[in-house]
């Protein structure tokens, strides 16, 4: 592993990276007639933000260089794969903005061809059936410093191997009875070349092939050969497959792939996977979080899955922009989660309409405003985009303001409400706090204020200033809402570094606020549509919403720690 480094968002601009350079050269030197890539997920979970990097790279270069990208399910392990995952993966790739056209493929489509190729290896003496018990087989593989031992089955004649392999396929042998191995080199420095397993027996129903097969190819045997069948030119994968590349090459060398009539044979290139602070991108762990109820589902907004991010309100465009900024390199690194939030904020700041919502309401009564009367003010939908227009909002005697915008005994620099203090209400009037009413326990339950009718529109004719502008909603038409605030799912930047990733779960990752009050325009907002709650953050409507009680997810707060870090540099 290479040393970790922090990526600087400002140094990565669009366009160039070593993969794109390779492709450019291959095209200009006519090594390939055109480029074909693939995104090859195993349908054993939902896609996460790390997959987004691979998707943006594979589909991105195909688009940029006039080629095509396939979506190929690597569905070779039926015990872990499900139709739900196949469906969710297609939905998520589309949502991210990419399309495979007619090139939706499955490794299972090639099972017959792969099987024929396995027989080809056997006949040529390049593969053998090994019935050594698995623990002994493991022990005989050797270590990084010691060569492995040849299996006694290594010299079994080809016709015997063929008969045994056919018995495996015919279902005559139980799980684990034997495997098919490539005959390469038990002393190879690269462990992947020590007679790797190509097929194993697995009596399990497959989501697509049902019970047609009881032997399944391993990743190494299925992957490169699927690439060849589909005419993939650049097989882009993450660095952990670097040590598999010699095997990828060996298999292509020993199989009759020229019969496919390919203009060129596939080549594998590796890039660094995406890692993000405070975030787990292991499908195994994400599966545990869902299965054991640490989150509500794969699309829980705290999850780093594409479905979770979408539900949280992260726009696909922001995700693509983030991936572009991270760039493609060969050095492993950990991206600061603040940079991700910064990218989301930048996008939403441009696109999200402004609304007012009070998260923790405190009633404010304007004593000199006539009872039973209301009036309509005009609120701006987007400060930087006049075309977004305005909307009417109701103002009246009783309002809700944010509890934290009042302090009875404020410190020096607290400019918001306190007894005697005048502030501006957004889009409305100046109000002065006269008194705080408390309940029996001493908690402030209501503010009594007066307003200055001459300040309609937000300015005083005499030119006097106030130091704070507060958001509010009118009790007359506010809609009660639930608002869900999300914090990091893990408490440390490197979850699991001490061994137990579950011990690093943040017990405060979800805070549910009930009894919030939002302006009526929000009650009918379409599910998932982003809005900015003025002074609070970016939110979107959750699918749990009803017209009577909308539910909002906080996508990201307003405070930008990343911008501060960058400014300090
Ligand atoms: P596992 O193999 O442990 O089930 P995986 O995350 O590698 O998990 P795959 O379905 O095999 O899952 O991944 C599909 C593709 O996405 C692979 O090409 C893989 O290299 C790539 N990928 C997975 N995680 C990341 C990541 N964090 N950053 C970039 N690419 C990734
Ligand atoms: Mg994988």
mmCIF file of N, CA and C in Angstrom, residues 284-296 502 505:
data_model
loop_
_atom_site.group_PDB
_atom_site.id
_atom_site.type_symbol
_atom_site.label_atom_id
_atom_site.label_comp_id
_atom_site.label_asym_id
_atom_site.label_seq_id
_atom_site.Cartn_x
_atom_site.Cartn_y
_atom_site.Cartn_z
ATOM 1 N N UNK A 284 -19.322 -5.598 2.988
ATOM 2 C CA UNK A 284 -19.561 -6.556 4.070
ATOM 3 C C UNK A 284 -20.061 -5.820 5.314
ATOM 4 N N UNK A 285 -19.408 -4.714 5.648
ATOM 5 C CA UNK A 285 -19.819 -3.978 6.848
ATOM 6 C C UNK A 285 -21.152 -3.266 6.620
ATOM 7 N N UNK A 286 -21.344 -2.716 5.426
ATOM 8 C CA UNK A 286 -22.624 -2.054 5.140
ATOM 9 C C UNK A 286 -23.771 -3.062 5.248
ATOM 10 N N UNK A 287 -23.521 -4.280 4.790
ATOM 11 C CA UNK A 287 -24.537 -5.336 4.906
ATOM 12 C C UNK A 287 -24.860 -5.602 6.377
ATOM 13 N N UNK A 288 -23.832 -5.652 7.197
ATOM 14 C CA UNK A 288 -24.042 -5.872 8.636
ATOM 15 C C UNK A 288 -24.878 -4.738 9.241
ATOM 16 N N UNK A 289 -24.584 -3.508 8.846
ATOM 17 C CA UNK A 289 -25.328 -2.363 9.408
ATOM 18 C C UNK A 289 -26.820 -2.490 9.103
ATOM 19 N N UNK A 290 -27.130 -2.928 7.881
ATOM 20 C CA UNK A 290 -28.536 -3.065 7.493
ATOM 21 C C UNK A 290 -29.155 -4.272 8.185
ATOM 22 N N UNK A 291 -28.465 -5.403 8.081
ATOM 23 C CA UNK A 291 -29.016 -6.661 8.595
ATOM 24 C C UNK A 291 -29.251 -6.602 10.103
ATOM 25 N N UNK A 292 -28.341 -5.983 10.819
ATOM 26 C CA UNK A 292 -28.475 -5.962 12.282
ATOM 27 C C UNK A 292 -29.178 -4.711 12.805
ATOM 28 N N UNK A 293 -29.747 -3.917 11.881
ATOM 29 C CA UNK A 293 -30.597 -2.810 12.317
ATOM 30 C C UNK A 293 -29.858 -1.602 12.885
ATOM 31 N N UNK A 294 -28.585 -1.444 12.575
ATOM 32 C CA UNK A 294 -27.878 -0.239 13.030
ATOM 33 C C UNK A 294 -28.329 0.987 12.237
ATOM 34 N N UNK A 295 -28.876 0.729 11.054
ATOM 35 C CA UNK A 295 -29.519 1.780 10.253
ATOM 36 C C UNK A 295 -30.868 1.209 9.832
ATOM 37 N N UNK A 296 -31.731 2.051 9.259
ATOM 38 C CA UNK A 296 -33.083 1.550 8.962
ATOM 39 C C UNK A 296 -33.120 0.685 7.711
ATOM 40 N N UNK A 502 -18.098 -1.624 14.701
ATOM 41 C CA UNK A 502 -19.395 -1.308 15.311
ATOM 42 C C UNK A 502 -19.235 -0.479 16.583
ATOM 43 N N UNK A 505 -19.548 3.234 15.957
ATOM 44 C CA UNK A 505 -20.803 3.841 15.494
ATOM 45 C C UNK A 505 -21.142 5.044 16.373
#
